mmCIF file of C-alpha atoms and ligand atoms in Angstrom:
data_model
loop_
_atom_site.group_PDB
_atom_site.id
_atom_site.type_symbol
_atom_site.label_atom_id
_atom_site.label_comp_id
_atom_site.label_asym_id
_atom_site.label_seq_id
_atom_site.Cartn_x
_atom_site.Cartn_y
_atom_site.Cartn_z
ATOM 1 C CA UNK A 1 0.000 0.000 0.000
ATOM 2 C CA UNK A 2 2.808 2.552 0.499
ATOM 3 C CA UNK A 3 4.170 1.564 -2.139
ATOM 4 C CA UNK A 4 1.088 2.338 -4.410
ATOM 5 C CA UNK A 5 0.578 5.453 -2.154
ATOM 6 C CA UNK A 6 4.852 6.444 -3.140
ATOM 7 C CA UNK A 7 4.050 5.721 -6.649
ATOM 8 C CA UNK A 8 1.265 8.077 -6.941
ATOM 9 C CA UNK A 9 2.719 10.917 -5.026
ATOM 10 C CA UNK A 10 5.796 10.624 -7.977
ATOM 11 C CA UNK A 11 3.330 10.339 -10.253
ATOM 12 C CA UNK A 12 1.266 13.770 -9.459
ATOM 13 C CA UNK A 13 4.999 15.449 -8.831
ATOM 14 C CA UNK A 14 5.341 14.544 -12.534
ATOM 15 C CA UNK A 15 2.295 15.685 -13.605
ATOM 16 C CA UNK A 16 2.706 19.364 -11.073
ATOM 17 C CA UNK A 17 6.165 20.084 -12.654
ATOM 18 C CA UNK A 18 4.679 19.424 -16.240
ATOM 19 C CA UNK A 19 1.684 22.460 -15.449
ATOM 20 C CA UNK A 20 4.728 24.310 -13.744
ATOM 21 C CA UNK A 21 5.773 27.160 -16.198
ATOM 22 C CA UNK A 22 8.607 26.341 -18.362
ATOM 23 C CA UNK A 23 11.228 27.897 -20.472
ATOM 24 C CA UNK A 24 9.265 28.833 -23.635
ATOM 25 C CA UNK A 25 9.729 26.348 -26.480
ATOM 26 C CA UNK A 26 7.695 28.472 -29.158
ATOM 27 C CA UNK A 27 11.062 27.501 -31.519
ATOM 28 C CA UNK A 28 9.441 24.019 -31.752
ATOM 29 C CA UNK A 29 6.283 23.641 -33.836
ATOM 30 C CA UNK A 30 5.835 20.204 -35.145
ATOM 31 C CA UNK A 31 4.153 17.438 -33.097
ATOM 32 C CA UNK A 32 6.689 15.427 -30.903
ATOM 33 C CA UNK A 33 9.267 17.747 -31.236
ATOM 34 C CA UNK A 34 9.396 18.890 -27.738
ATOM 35 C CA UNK A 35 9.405 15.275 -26.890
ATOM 36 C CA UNK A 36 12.756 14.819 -29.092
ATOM 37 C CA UNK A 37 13.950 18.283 -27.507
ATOM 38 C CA UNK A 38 13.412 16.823 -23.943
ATOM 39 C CA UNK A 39 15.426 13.413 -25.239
ATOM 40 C CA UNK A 40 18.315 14.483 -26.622
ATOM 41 C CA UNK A 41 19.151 17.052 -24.355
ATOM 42 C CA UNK A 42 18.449 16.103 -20.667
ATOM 43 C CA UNK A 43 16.980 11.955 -21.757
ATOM 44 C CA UNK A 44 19.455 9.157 -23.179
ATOM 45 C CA UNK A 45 20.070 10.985 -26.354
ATOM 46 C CA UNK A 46 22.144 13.159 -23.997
ATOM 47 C CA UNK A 47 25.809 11.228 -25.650
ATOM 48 C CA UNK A 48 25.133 13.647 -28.346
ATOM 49 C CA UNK A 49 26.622 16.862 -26.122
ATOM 50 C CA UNK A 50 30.052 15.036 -25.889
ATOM 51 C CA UNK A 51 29.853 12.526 -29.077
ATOM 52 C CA UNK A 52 27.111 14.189 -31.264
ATOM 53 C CA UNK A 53 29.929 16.143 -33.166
ATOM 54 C CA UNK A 54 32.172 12.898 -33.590
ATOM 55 C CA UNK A 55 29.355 10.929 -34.713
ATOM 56 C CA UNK A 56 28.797 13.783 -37.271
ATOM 57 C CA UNK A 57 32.484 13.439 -38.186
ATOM 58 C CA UNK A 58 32.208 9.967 -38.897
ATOM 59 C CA UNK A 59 28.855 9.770 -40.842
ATOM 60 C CA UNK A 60 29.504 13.023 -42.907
ATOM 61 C CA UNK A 61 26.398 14.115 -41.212
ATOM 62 C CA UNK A 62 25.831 17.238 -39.483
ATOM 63 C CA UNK A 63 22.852 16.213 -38.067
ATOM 64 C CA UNK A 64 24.048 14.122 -35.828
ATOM 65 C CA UNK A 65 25.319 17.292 -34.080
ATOM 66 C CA UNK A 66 22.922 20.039 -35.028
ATOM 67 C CA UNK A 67 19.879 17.950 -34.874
ATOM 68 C CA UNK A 68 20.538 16.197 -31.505
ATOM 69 C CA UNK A 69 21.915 17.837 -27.899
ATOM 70 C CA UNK A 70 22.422 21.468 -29.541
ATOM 71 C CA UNK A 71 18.729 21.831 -30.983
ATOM 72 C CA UNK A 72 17.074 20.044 -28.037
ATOM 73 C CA UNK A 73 18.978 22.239 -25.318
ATOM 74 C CA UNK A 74 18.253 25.649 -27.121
ATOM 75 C CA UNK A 75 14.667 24.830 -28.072
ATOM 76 C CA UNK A 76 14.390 23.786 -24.141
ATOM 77 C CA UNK A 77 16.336 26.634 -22.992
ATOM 78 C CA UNK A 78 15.058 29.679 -24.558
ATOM 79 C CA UNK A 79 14.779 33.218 -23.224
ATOM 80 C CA UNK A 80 12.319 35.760 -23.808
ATOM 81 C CA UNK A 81 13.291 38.627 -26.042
ATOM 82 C CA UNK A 82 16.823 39.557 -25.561
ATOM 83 C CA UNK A 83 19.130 43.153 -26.511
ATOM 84 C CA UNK A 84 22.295 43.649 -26.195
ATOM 85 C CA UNK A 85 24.908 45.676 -28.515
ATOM 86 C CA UNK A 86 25.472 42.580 -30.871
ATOM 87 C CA UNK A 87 21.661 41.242 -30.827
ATOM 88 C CA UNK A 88 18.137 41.787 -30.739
ATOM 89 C CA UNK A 89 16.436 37.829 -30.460
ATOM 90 C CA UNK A 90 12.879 37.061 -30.703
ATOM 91 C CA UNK A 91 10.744 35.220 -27.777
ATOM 92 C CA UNK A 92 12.101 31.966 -26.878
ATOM 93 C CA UNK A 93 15.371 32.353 -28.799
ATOM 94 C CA UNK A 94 18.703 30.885 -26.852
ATOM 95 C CA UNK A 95 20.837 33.865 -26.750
ATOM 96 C CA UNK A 96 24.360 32.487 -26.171
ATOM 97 C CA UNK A 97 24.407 30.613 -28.957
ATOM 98 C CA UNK A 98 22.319 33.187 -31.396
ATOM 99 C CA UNK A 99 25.026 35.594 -30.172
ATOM 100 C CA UNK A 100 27.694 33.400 -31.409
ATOM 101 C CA UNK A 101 26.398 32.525 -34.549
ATOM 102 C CA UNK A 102 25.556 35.940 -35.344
ATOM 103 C CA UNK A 103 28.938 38.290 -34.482
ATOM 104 C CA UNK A 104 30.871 34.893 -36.219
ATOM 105 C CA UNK A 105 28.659 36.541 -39.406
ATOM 106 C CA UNK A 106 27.094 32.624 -40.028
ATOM 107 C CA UNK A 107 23.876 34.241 -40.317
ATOM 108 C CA UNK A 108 24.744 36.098 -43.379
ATOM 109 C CA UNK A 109 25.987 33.377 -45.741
ATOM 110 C CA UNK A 110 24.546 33.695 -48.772
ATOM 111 C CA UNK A 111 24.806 30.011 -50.036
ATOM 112 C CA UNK A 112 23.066 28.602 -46.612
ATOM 113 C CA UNK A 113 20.814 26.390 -48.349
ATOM 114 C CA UNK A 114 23.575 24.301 -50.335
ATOM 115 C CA UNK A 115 25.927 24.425 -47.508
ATOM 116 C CA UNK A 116 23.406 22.878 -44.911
ATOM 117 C CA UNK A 117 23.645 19.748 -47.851
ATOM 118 C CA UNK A 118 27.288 19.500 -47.880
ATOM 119 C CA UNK A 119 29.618 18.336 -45.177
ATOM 120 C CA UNK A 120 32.436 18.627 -47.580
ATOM 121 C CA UNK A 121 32.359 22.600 -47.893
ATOM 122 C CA UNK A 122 31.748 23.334 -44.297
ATOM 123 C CA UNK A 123 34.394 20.665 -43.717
ATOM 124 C CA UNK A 124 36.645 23.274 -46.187
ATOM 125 C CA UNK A 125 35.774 26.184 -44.125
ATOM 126 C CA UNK A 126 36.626 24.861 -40.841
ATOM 127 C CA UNK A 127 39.825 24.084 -42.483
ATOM 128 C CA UNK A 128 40.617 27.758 -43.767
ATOM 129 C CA UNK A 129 39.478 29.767 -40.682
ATOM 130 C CA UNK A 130 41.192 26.946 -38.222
ATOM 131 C CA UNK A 131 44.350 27.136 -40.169
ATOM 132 C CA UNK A 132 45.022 30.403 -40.154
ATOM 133 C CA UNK A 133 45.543 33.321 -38.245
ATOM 134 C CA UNK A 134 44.369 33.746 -35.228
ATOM 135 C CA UNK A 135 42.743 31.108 -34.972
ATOM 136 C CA UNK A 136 46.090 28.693 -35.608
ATOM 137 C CA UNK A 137 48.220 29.939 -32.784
ATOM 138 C CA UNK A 138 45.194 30.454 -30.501
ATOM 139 C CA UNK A 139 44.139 26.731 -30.876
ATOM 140 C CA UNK A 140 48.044 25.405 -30.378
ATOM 141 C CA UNK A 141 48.337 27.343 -27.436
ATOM 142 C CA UNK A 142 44.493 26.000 -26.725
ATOM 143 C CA UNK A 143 42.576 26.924 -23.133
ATOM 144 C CA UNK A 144 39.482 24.995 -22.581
ATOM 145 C CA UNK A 145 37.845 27.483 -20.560
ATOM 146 C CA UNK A 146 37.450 30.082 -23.403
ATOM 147 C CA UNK A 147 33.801 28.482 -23.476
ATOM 148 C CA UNK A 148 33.060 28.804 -20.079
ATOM 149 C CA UNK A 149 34.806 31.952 -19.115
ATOM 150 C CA UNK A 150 32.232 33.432 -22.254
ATOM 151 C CA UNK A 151 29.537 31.751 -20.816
ATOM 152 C CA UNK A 152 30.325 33.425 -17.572
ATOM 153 C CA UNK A 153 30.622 36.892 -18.823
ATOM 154 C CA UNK A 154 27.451 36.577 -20.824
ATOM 155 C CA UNK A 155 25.292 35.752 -17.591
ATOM 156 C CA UNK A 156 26.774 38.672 -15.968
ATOM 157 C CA UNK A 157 25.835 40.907 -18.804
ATOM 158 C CA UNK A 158 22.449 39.093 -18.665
ATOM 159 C CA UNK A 159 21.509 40.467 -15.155
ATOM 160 C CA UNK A 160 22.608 44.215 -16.435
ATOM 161 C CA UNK A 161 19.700 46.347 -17.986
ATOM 162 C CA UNK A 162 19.577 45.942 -21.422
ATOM 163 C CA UNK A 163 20.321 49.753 -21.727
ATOM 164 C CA UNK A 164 24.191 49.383 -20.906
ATOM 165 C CA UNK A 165 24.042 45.360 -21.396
ATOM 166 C CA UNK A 166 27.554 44.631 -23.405
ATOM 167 C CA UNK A 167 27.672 41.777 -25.885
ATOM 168 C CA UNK A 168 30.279 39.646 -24.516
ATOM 169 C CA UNK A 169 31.317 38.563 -28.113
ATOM 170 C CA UNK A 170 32.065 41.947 -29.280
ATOM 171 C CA UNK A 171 35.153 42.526 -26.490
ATOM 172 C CA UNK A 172 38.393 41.874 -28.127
ATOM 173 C CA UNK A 173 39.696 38.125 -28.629
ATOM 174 C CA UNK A 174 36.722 36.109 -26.591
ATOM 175 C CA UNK A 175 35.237 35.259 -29.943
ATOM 176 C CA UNK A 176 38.394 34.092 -31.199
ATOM 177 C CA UNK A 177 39.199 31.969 -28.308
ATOM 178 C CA UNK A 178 35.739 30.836 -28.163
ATOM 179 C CA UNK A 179 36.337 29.725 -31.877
ATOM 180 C CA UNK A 180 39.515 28.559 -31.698
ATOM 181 C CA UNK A 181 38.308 26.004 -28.906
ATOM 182 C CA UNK A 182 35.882 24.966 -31.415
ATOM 183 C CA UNK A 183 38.932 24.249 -33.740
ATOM 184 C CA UNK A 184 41.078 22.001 -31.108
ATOM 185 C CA UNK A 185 37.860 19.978 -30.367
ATOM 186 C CA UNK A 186 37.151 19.374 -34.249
ATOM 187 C CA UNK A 187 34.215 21.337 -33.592
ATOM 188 C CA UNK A 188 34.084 24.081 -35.465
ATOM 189 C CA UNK A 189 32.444 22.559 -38.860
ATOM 190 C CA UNK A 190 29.705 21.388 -36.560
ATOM 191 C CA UNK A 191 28.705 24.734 -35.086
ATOM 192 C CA UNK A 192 28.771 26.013 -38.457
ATOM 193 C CA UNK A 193 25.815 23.806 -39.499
ATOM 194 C CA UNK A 194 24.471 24.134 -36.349
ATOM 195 C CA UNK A 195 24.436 27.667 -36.438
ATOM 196 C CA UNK A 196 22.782 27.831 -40.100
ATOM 197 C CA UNK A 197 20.540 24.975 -39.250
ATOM 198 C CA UNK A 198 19.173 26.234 -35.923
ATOM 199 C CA UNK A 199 19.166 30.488 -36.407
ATOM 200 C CA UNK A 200 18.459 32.789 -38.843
ATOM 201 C CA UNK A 201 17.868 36.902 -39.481
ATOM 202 C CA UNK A 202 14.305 37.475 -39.407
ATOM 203 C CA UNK A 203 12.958 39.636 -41.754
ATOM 204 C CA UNK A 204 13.129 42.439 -39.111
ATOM 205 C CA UNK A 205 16.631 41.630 -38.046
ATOM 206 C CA UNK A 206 16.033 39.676 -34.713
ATOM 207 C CA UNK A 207 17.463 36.617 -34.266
ATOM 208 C CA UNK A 208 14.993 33.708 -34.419
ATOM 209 C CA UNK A 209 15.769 30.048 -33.895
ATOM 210 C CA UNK A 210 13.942 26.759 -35.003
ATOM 211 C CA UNK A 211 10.375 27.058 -36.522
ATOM 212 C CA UNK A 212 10.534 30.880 -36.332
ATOM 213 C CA UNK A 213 12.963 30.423 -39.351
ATOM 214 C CA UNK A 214 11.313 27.487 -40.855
ATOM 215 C CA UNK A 215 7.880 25.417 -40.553
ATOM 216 C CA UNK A 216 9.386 22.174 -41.389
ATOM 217 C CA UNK A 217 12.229 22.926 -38.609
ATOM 218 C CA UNK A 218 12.373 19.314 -36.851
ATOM 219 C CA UNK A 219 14.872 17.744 -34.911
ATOM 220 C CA UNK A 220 16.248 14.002 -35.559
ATOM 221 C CA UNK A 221 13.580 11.345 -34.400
ATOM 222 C CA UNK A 222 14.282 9.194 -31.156
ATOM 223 C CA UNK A 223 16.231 6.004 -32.437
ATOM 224 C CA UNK A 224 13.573 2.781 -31.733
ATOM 225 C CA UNK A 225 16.268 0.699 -30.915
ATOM 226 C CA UNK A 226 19.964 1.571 -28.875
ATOM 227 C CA UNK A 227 22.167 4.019 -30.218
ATOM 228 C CA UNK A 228 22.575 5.562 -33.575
HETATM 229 C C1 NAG B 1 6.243 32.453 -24.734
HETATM 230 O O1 NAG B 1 5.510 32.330 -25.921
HETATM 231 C C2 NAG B 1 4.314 33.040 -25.937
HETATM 232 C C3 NAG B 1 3.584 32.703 -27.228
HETATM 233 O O2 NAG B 1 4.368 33.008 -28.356
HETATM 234 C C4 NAG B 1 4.633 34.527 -25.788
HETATM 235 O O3 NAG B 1 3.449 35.266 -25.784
HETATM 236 C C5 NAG B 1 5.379 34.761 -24.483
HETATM 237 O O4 NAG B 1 5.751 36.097 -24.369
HETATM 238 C C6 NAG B 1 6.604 33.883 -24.427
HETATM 239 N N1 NAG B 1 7.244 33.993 -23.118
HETATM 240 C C7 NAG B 1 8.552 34.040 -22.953
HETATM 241 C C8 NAG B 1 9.028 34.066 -21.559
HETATM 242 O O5 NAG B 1 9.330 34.043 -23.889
HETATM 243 C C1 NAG B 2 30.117 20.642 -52.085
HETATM 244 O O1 NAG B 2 31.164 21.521 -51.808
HETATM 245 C C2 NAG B 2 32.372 21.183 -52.453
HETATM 246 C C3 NAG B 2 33.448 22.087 -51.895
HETATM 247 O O2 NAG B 2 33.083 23.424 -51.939
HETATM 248 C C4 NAG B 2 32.172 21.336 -53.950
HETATM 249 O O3 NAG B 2 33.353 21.011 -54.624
HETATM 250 C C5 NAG B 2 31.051 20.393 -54.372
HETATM 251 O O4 NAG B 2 30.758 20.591 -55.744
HETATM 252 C C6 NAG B 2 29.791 20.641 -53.547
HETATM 253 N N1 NAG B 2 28.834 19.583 -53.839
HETATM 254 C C7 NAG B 2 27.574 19.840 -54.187
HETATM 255 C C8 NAG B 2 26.710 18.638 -54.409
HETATM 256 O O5 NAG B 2 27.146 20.964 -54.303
#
């Protein structure tokens, strides 16, 4: 009996934190999606943050990356509109990585469509930026915490009013380091087609994310059986 009792209790806690209000996931608009969202980034689909880009790697398919841990987390992770010197985002956008994307001037691309199909080019491009300057000597010399320490400095600008908010990416070198931590973890190609995949200018210059840039935005289906 207490164990039926236990059960139920977990049960209705389940249910509570389901009604409880949650980061907006407006960037998701086809059925299931949220459902992927919630596996890949916090369920067993959660490999992808550490192996999703490998995976990519090996398959000559971004997806594996920029339809896995990245989309899930931002969709789930979203903020409400967001300003700062480098961007203006729309509801339910996730600004770190919109931030990146944007001052690294992915969101302007012009070929977008055709590089989104082709490992091979964003493979070339990864190449070229990670083999030269800065990004070269940066990488050799290679912190892990450029990442983090950006991470760090964009919460603090987070809790500043947007009226003298700084954009983290625009202060010299943390975008470089940021990117050349990309390059020593291989990494780089995959937040290019993230980056394309999952953001885009709207047609008023925000930053929106997911279905806000396309309808057909979806991320990669739960696998039926173990791993991909
Ligand atoms: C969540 O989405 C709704 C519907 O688009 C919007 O009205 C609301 O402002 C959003 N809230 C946040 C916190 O982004
Ligand atoms: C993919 O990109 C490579 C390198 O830029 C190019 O040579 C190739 O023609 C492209 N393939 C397709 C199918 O567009």
């Amino acid at each position: 009996m207490a164990h039926v009792a236990g059960s139920f209790l977990l049960q209705l806690a389940l249910q509570v934190e389901h009604l409880l209000p949650q980061d907006n996931a407006t960037v998701l608009c086809s059925p299931g999606d949220e459902a992927r969202a919630e596996y890949w980034a916090f369920g067993h689909g959660h490999w992808t943050m550490k192996e999703g880009c490998a995976v990519a790697h090996r398959k000559k398919d971004f997806a594996y990356w920029s339809s896995t841990w990245a989309a899930g987390l931002t969709a789930l992770k979203g903020s409400p509109s967001y300003k700062d010197p480098a961007i203006h985002t729309a509801d339910g956008v996730y600004i770190f990585d919109a931030e990146f994307c944007t001052v690294n001037g992915f969101l302007d691309l012009p070929n977008k469509a055709q590089l989104l199909q082709n490992y091979s080019a964003i493979m070339e491009m990864e190449e070229r930026a990670c083999n030269s300057e800065p990004l070269q000597s940066l990488s050799a010399s290679a912190h892990t915490s450029a990442l983090r320490e950006a991470v760090a400095m964009f919460n603090a600008e987070g809790e500043k009013d947007a009226a003298i908010r700084g954009a983290p990416f625009l202060e010299t070198g943390v975008l470089e380091r940021v990117n050349a931590e990309h390059c020593t973890k291989r990494r780089y190609s995959c937040m290019i087609h993230f980056c394309l995949n999952n953001f885009c200018k709207l047609s008023d210059g925000r930053v929106g994310q997911g279905c806000q840039c396309r309808k057909d935005f979806r991320l990669m289906p739960v696998p039926t059986s173990g791993r991909v």
